[in-house]
Coordinates of C-alpha atoms in Angstrom, one line a residue:
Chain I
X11 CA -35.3 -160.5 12.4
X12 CA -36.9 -158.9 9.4
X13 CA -38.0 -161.3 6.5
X14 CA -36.7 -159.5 4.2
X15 CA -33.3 -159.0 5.8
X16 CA -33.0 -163.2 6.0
X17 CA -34.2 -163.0 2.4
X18 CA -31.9 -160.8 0.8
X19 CA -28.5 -161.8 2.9
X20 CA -29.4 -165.2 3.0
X21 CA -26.8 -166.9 0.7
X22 CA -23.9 -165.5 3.4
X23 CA -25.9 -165.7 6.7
X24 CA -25.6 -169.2 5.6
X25 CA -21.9 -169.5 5.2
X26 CA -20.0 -171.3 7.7
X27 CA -18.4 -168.6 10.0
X28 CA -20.5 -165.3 8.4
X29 CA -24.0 -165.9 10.0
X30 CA -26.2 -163.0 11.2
X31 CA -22.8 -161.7 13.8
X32 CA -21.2 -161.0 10.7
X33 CA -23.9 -159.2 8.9
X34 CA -24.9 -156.8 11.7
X35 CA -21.4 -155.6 11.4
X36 CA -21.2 -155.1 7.9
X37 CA -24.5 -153.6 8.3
X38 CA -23.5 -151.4 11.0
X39 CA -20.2 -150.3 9.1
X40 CA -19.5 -147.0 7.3
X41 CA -17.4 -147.2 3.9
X42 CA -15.7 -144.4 1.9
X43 CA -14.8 -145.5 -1.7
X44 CA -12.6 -142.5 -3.4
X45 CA -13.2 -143.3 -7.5
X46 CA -16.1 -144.3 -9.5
X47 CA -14.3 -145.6 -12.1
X48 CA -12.7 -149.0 -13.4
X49 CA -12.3 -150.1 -10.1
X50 CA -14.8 -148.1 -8.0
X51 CA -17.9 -149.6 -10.2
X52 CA -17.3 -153.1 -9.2
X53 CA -16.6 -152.0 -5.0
X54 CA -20.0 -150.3 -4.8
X55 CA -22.1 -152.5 -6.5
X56 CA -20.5 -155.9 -4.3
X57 CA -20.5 -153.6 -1.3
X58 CA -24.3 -152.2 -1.6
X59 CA -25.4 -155.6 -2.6
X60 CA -23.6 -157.3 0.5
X61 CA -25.4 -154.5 2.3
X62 CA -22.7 -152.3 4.4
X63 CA -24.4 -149.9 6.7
X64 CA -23.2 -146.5 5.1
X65 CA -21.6 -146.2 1.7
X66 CA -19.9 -142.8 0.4
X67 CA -19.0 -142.4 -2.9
X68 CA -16.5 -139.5 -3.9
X69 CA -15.3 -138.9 -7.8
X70 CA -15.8 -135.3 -9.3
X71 CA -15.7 -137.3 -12.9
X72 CA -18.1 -137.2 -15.4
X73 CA -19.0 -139.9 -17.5
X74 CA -17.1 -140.1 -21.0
X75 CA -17.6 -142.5 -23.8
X76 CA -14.1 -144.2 -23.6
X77 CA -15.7 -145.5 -20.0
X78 CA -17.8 -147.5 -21.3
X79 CA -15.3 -150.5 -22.1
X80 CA -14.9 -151.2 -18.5
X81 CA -16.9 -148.9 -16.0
X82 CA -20.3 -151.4 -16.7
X83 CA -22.8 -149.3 -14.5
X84 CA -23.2 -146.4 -16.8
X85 CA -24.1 -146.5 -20.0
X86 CA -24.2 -144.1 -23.8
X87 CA -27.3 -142.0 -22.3
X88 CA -25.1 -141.3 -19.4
X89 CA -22.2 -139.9 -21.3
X90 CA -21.8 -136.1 -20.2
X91 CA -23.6 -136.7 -16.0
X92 CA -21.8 -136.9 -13.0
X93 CA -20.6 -140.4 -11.8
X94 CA -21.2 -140.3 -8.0
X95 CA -24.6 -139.2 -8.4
X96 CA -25.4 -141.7 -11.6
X97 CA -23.8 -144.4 -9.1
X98 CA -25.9 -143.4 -6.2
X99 CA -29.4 -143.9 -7.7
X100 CA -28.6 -146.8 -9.3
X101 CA -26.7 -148.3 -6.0
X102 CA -29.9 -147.5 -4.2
X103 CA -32.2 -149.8 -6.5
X104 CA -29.8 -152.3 -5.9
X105 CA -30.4 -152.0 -1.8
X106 CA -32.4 -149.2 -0.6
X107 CA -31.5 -150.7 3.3
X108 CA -27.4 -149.0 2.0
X109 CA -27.2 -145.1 3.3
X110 CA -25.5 -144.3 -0.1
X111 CA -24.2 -140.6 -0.6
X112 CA -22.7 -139.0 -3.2
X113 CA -19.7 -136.9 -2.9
X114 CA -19.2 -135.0 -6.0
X115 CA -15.7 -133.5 -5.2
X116 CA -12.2 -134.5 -5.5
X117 CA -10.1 -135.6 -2.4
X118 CA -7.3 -133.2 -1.9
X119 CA -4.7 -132.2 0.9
X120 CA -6.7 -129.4 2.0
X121 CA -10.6 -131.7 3.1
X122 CA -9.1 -135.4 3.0
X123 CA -8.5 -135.4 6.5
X124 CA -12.2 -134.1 7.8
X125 CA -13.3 -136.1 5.1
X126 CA -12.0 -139.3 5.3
X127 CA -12.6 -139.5 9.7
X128 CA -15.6 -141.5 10.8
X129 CA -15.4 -144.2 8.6
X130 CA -14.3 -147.9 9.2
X131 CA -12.5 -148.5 5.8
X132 CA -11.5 -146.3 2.9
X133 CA -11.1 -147.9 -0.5
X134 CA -9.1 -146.3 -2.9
X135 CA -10.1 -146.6 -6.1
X136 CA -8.2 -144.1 -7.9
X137 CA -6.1 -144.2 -10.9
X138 CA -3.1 -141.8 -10.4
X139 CA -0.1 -141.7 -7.9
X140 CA -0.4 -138.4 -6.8
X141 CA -3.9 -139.8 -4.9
X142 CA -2.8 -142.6 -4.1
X143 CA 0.0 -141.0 -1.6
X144 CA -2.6 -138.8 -0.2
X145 CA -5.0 -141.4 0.4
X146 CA -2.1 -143.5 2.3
X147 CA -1.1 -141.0 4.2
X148 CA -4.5 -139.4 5.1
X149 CA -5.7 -142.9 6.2
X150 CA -2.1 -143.4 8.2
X151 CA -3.2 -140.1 10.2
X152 CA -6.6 -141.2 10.7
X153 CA -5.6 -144.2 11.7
X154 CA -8.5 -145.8 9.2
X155 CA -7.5 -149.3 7.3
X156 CA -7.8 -148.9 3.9
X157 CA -7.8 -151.3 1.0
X158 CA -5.6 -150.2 -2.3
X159 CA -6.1 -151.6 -5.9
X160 CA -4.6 -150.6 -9.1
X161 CA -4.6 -151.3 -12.5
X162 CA -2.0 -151.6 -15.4
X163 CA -2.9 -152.8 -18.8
X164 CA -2.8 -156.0 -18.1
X165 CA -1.9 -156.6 -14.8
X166 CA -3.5 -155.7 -11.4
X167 CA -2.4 -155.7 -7.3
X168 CA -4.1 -155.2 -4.2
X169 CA -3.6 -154.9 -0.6
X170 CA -4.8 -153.7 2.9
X171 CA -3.2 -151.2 4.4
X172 CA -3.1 -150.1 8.0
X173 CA -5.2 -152.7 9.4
X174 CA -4.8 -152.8 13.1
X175 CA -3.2 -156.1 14.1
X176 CA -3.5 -157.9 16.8
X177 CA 0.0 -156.7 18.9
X178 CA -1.3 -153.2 18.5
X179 CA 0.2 -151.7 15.5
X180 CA -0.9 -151.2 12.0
X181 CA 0.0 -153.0 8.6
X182 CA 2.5 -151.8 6.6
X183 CA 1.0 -149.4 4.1
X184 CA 1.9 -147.6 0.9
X185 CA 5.2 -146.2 1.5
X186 CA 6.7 -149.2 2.6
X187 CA 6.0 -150.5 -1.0
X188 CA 7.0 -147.6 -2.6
X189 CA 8.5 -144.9 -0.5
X190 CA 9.7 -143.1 -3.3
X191 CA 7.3 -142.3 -6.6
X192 CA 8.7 -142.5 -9.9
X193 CA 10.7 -139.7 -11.7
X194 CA 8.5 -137.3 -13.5
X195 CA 8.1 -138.6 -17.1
X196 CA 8.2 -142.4 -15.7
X197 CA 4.3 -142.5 -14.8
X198 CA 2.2 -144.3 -17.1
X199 CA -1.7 -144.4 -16.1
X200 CA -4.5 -146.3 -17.6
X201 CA -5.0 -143.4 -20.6
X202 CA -1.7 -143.5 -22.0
X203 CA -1.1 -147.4 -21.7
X204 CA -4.3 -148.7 -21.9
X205 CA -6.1 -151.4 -19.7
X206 CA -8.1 -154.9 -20.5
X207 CA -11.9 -154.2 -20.0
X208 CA -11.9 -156.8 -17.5
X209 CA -9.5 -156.4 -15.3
X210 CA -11.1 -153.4 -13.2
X211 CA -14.1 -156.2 -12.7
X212 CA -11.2 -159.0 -11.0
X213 CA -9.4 -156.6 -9.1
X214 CA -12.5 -154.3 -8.0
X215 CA -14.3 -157.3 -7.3
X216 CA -11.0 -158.6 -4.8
X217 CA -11.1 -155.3 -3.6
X218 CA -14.8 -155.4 -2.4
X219 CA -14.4 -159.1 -0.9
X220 CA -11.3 -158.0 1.3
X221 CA -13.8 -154.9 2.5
X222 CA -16.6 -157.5 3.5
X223 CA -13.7 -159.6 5.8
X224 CA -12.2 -156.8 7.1
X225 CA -15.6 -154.9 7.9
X226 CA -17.5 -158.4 8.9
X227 CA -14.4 -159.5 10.5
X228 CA -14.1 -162.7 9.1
X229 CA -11.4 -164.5 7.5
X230 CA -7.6 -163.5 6.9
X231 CA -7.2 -159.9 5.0
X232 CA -4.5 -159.0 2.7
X233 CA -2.3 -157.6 4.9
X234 CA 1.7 -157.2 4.5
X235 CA 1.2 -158.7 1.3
X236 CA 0.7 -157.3 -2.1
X237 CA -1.3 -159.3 -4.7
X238 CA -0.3 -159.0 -8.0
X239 CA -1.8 -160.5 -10.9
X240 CA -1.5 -161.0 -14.8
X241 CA -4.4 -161.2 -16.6
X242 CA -2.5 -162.0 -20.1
X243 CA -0.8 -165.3 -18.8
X244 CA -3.3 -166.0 -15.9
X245 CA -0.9 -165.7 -13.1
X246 CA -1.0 -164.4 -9.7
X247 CA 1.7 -164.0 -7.0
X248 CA 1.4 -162.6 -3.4
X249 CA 4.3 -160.6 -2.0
X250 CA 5.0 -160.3 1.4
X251 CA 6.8 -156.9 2.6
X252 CA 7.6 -155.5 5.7
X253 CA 7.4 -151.5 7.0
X254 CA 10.1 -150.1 4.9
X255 CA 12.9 -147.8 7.0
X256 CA 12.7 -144.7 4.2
X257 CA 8.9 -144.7 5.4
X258 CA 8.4 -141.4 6.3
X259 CA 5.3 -142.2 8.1
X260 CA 7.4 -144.1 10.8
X261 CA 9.8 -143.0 13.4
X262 CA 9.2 -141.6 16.9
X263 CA 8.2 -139.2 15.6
X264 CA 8.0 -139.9 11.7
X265 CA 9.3 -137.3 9.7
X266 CA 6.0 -136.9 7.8
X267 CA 3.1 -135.5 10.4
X268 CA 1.1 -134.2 8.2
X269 CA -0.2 -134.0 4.3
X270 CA 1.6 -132.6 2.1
X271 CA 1.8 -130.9 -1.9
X272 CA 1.4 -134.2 -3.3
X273 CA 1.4 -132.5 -7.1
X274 CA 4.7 -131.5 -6.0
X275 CA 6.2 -134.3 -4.2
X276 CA 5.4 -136.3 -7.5
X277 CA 6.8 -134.1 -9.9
X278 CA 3.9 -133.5 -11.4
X279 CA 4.2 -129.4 -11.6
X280 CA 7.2 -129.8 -13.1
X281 CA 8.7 -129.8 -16.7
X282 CA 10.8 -132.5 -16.8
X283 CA 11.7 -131.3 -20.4
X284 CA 13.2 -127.9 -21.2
X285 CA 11.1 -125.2 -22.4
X286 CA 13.5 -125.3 -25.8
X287 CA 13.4 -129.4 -26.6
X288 CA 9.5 -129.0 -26.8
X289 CA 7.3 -128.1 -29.5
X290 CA 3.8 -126.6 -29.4
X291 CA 1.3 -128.4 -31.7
X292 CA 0.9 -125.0 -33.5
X293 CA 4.4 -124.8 -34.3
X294 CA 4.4 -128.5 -35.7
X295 CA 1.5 -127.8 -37.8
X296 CA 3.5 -124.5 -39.5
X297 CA 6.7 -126.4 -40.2
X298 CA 4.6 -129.0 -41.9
X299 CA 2.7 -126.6 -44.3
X300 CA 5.9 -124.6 -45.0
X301 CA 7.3 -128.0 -46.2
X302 CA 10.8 -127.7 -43.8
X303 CA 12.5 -131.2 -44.6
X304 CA 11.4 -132.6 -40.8
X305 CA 11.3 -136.6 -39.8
X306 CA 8.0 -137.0 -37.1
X307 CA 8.5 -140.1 -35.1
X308 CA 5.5 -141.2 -33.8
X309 CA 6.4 -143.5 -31.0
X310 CA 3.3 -145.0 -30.1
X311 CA 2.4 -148.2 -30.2
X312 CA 1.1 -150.0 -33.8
X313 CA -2.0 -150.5 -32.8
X314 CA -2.5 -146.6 -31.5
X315 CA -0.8 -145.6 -34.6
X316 CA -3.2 -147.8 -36.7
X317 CA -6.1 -145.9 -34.8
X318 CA -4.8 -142.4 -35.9
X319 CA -2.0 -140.5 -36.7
X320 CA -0.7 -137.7 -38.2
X321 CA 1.7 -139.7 -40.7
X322 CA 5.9 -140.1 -39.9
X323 CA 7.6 -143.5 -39.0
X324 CA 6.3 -145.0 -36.5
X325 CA 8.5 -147.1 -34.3
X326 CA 7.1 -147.9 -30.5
X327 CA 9.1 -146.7 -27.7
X328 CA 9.8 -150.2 -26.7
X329 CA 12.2 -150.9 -30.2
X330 CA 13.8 -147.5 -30.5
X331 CA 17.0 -148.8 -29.4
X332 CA 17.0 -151.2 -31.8
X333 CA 15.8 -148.9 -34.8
X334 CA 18.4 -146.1 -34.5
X335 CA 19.5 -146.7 -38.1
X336 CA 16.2 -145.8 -39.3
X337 CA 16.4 -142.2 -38.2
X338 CA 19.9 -141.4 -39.6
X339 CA 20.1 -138.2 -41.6
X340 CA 20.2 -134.3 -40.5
X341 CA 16.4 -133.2 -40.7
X342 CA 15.1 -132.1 -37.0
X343 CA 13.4 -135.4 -35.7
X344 CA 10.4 -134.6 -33.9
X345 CA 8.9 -137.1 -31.5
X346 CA 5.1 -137.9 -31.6
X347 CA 3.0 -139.8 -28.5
X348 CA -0.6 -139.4 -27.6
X349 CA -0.2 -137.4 -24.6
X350 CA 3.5 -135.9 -24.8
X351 CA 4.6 -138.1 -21.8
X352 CA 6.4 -141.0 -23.7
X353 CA 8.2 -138.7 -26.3
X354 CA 9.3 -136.5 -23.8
X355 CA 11.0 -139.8 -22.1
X356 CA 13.2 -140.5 -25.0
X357 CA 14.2 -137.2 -26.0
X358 CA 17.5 -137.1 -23.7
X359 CA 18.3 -140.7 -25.4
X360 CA 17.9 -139.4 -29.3
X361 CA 19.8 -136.5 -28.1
X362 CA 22.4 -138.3 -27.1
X363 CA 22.8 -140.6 -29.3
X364 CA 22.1 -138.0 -32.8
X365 CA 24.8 -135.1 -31.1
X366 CA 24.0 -132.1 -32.9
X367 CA 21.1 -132.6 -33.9
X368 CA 17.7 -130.4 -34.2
X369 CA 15.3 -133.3 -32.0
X370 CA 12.7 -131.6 -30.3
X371 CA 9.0 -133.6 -28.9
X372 CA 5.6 -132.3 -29.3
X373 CA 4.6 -130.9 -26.0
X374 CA 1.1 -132.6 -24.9
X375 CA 1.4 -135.0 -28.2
X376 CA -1.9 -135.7 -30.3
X377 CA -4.3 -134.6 -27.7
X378 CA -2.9 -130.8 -28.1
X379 CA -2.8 -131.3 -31.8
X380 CA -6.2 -132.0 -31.5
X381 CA -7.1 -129.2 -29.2
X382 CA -4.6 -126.6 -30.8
X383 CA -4.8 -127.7 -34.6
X384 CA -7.2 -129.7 -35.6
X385 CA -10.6 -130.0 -33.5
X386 CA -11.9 -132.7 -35.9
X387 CA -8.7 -135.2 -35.6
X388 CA -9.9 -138.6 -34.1
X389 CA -8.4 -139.4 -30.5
X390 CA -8.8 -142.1 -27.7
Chain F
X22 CA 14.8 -165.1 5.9
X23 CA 17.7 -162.8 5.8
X24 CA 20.4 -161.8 2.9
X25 CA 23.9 -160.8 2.9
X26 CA 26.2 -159.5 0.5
X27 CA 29.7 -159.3 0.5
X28 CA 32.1 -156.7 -0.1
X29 CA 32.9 -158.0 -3.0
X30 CA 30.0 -158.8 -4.6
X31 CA 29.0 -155.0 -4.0
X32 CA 32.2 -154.0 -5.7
X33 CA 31.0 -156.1 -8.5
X34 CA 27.4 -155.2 -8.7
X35 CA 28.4 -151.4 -8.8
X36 CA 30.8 -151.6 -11.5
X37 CA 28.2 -153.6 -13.6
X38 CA 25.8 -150.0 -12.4
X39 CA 28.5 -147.9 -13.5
X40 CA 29.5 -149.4 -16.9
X41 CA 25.3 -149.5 -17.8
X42 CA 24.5 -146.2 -16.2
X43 CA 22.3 -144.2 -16.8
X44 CA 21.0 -147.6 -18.5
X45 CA 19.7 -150.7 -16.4
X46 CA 21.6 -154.0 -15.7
X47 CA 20.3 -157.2 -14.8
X48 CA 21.8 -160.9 -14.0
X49 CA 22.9 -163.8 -12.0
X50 CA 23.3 -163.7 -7.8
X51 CA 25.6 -166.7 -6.4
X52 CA 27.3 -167.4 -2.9
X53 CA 26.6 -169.5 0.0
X54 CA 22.7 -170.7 1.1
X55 CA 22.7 -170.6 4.6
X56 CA 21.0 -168.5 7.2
X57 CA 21.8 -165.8 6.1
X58 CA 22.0 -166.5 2.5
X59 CA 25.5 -164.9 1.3
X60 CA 26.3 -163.6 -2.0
X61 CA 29.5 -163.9 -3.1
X62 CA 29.7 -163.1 -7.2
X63 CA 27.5 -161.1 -9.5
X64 CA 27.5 -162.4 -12.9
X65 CA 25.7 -160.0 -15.5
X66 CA 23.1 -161.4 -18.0
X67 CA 24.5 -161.9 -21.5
X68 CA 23.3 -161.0 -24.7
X69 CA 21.3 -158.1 -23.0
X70 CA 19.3 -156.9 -25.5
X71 CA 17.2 -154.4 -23.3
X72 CA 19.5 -154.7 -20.5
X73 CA 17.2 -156.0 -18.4
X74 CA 16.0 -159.7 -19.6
X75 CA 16.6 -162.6 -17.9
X76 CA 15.9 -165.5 -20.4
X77 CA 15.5 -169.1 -19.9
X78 CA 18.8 -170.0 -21.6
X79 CA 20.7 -167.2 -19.4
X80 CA 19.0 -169.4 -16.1
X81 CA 20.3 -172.4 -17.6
X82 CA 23.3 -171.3 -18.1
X83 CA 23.8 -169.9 -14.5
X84 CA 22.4 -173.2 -13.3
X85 CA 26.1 -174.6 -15.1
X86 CA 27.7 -172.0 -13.6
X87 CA 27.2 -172.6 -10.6
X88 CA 28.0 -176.3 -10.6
X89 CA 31.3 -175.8 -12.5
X90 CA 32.0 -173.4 -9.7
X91 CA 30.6 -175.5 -6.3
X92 CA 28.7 -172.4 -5.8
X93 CA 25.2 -171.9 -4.7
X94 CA 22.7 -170.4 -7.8
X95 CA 21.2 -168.0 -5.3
X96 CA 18.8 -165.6 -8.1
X97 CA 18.6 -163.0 -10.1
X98 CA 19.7 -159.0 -9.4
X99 CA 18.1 -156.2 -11.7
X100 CA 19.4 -152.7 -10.9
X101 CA 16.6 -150.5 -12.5
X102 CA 16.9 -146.7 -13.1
X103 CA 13.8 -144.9 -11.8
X104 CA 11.7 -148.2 -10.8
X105 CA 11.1 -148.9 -7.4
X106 CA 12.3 -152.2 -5.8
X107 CA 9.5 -154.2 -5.9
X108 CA 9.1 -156.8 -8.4
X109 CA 7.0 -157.1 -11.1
X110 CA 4.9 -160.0 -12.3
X111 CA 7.5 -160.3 -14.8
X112 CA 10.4 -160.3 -12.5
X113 CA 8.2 -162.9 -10.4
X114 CA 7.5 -165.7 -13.5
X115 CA 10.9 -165.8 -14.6
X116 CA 12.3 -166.2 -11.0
X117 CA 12.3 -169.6 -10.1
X118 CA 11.4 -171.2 -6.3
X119 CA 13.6 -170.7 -3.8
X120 CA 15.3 -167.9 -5.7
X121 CA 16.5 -164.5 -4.5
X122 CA 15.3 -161.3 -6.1
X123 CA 17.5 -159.0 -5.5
X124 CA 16.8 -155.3 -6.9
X125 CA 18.2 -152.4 -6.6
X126 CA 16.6 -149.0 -7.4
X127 CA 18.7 -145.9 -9.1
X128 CA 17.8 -142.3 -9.7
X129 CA 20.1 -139.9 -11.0
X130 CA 23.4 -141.5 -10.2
X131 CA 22.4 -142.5 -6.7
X132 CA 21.1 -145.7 -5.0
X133 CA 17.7 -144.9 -3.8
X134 CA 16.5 -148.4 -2.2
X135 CA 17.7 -152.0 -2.6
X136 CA 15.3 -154.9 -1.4
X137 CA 16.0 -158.5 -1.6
X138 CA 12.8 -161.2 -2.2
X139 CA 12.4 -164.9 -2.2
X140 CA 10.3 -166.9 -4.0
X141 CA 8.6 -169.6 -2.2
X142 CA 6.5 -173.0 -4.1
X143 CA 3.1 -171.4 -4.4
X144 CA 4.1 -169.1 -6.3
X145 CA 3.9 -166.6 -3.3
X146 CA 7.2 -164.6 -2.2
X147 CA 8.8 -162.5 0.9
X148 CA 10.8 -160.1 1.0
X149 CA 14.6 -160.7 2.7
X150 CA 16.2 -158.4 4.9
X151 CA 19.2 -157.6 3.8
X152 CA 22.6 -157.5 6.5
X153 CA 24.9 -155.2 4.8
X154 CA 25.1 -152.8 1.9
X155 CA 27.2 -149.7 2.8
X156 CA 29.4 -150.9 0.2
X157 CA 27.3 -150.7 -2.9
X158 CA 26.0 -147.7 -1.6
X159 CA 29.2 -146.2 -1.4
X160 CA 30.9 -147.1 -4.9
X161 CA 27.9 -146.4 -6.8
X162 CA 27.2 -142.8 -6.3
X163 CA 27.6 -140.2 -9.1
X164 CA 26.1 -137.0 -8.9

């Protein structure tokens, strides 16, 4: 055995039950890891440095400043250059023994199949449902074991899905958490409700230890349960779950065969508004300057609202119910988030509860304001 | 572990939907612990300020309940419009040992999955299979 490879894997050749079995098989394994994000960053720096055999890396992001918080392996001079390719260099200085590749590209229903065969364990490190689903299920046809994190502001969970077991089947996976995805309008990712710096870094780093058991074959893996934890209270909790019967990857045969519109099948293409409740950041912008008697609730949270604004009461989605009185009167109420998603929730509750009423939301919130109005307006 | 419910706590569970809907509900499971565990009575929480808190004075006063009825204090139920049935940390703090989670998961007007989950010391928890429901899925359905 090389010196060098004793060197540089020494501290878990040395653990009870890893030794130099373990390593050849981490060493001989092949890893795809879809995000190179919050929680991708941790995974292929813990996986390169325990020194799998052959890491991919796919993300078609670029780096942005409001990165830098969490995603710790890029840093300002990186802002504007491609992630996976950033990652790859810098993965290889960590261990050049790693076959790291970069996969510039997104995963979608049309190449995740090809692309995801031939490997031993997919991590998804993704941030959205809609990838998440096609992930599961891509890895379900495959029949490749996969390990899932995600991230909530201050909360995280894990698991492994479809790991074989030892009576022949696989774990339950995605869909038997949550066959269903949430209505349209429901979905809240990282950029509309935030997420601590930190928590990509304990859950990313879970992720990548579950990888090294399940790829060195050591240990028990987070199968049929779902970790959960809560970074604000320090709390964890494991849930154990069985194959769900609205799964529609089971059955003989299972209903779903094969991948699938995933945009559609979470609502995303679709307005969950109609076209005449909305209104364009444009249109705001003229009913302001003609000085119409309007009310703009800006239902963000304080501190978002403290960040910027464009002025109106501002009263968080979370105590609307108990505000109502504030908004009395018959001016049109217009509804102000950062992205559109969180006024456009509470628009069929104002509108029921002010009859009559002219209550319309601004359709992509501040972040069209900024691109439609005001290029110069400060946004996170 | 396994979780029944009978046909009248159904009855109740999809009035309390009905009378909230299209808001949330959330309260108080009790029956019979036994294998299965039985629920007999849904109580809803009181005071609901969101419509879906469980507070530590609600779980005391359960806990009374249950005595001055000879009943078993079996949980907590939280029917939730649009959110899946798996429960949050939140859900999971406030839940005590040995409890049953029950939740049941709504989406315009119609029951779209209901999962039951016990709480074990350790703070780790398993979901229950749960032996009947036609009811519940029969009263509560509005289109």
């Amino acid at each position: 055995m090389k010196e060098e490879f004793i060197q540089r894997y020494s501290r878990q050749l040395i653990l009870p039950g890893f030794g130099t079995e373990a390593q050849k098989k981490l060493s001989a394994s092949s890893v795809l890891v879809i995000g190179a994000g919050g929680l991708g960053v941790p995974v292929i720096q813990y996986l390169t440095a325990a020194g799998v055999g052959r890491l991919v890396v796919a993300d078609d992001d670029v780096v942005e400043l409001h990165n830098l918080q969490r995603q710790v392996l890029y840093g300002r001079d990186d802002i504007g250059s491609n992630k996976v390719e950033l990652a790859a260099r810098r993965l290889q200085a960590i261990n050049p023994h790693v076959r790291v590749e970069a996969w510039p590209e997104r995963i979608t229903s049309q190449n995740a199949l090809s692309l995801l065969k031939d490997f031993d364990l997919v991590m998804d490190c993704t941030d959205n449902l809609v990838s998440r689903y096609l992930i599961n299920d891509a890895c379900f046809l495959n029949d490749v074991p996969m390990v899932y994190g995600s991230l909530f502001q201050y909360e995280g969970q894990l698991s492994v899905f479809h790991l074989p077991l030892p009576d022949g089947s696989r774990s339950p996976n995605y869909r038997d958490l949550f066959p269903l995805p949430p209505p349209p309008g429901q979905m809240t990712d990282c950029s509309e409700g935030g997420v601590l710096g930190t928590l990509p870094g304990i859950i990313g780093t879970l992720m990548a230890s579950e990888a090294v058991k399940i790829l060195a074959r050591i240990g028990e893996q987070m199968h049929s349960r779902l970790f959960l934890f809560d970074a604000l209270r320090f709390k964890s909790r494991a849930l154990r779950f069985a194959p769900h019967p609205k799964n529609p990857l089971r059955g003989n045969p299972p209903p779903l065969r094969q991948l699938i519109d995933y945009e559609a099948f979470c609502g995303i293409s679709e307005s969950f508004v109609p076209a005449e409740e909305e209104m364009e950041a444009r249109e705001l912008r003229d009913r302001m300057q003609s000085g119409s008697k309007i009310t703009l609730l800006d239902v963000r949270e304080p501190g978002e609202y403290e960040l910027t604004s464009i002025g109106g009461i501002n009263i968080p989605a979370s105590q609307l119910k108990e505000k109502l009185s504030l908004l009395k009167g018959q001016e049109a109420l217009i509804l102000i988030c950062r992205s559109g998603i969180r006024s456009a929730r509470l628009l069929p509750d104002l509108k029921v509860h002010f009859p009559g009423r002219e209550i319309y939301h601004l359709r992509g919130g501040l972040l069209a304001w900024k691109a439609e109005v005001d290029p110069g307006f400060p946004m996170y | 572990m396994e979780i029944s419910i009978s046909y009248e706590a159904q009855k109740m569970l999809a009035r309390k939907m009905l009378d909230r809907h299209p808001g949330s509900c959330c309260g108080f499971i009790f029956g019979k612990d036994g294998l299965p565990r039985l629920i007999t009575r849904i109580v809803e929480a009181e005071n609901l300020q969101s419509g879906e808190e469980i507070t530590p004075a609600g779980i005391v006063n359960a806990n009374r309940y249950a005595e001055d009825e000879d009943i078993a204090f079996l949980g907590t139920f939280h029917a939730v419009n649009g959110h899946c049935a798996v429960p949050s940390t939140q859900h999971l703090l406030k839940a005590l040992p040995g409890h049953s989670i029950l939740l049941v998961s709504f989406r315009k007007g119609k029951i779209t999955d209901i999962r039951s989950w016990r709480l074990q010391s350790g703070g780790s928890c398993s979901e229950e299979k749960i032996v009947v429901q036609d009811a519940l899925d029969r009263i509560f359905k509005r289109t």
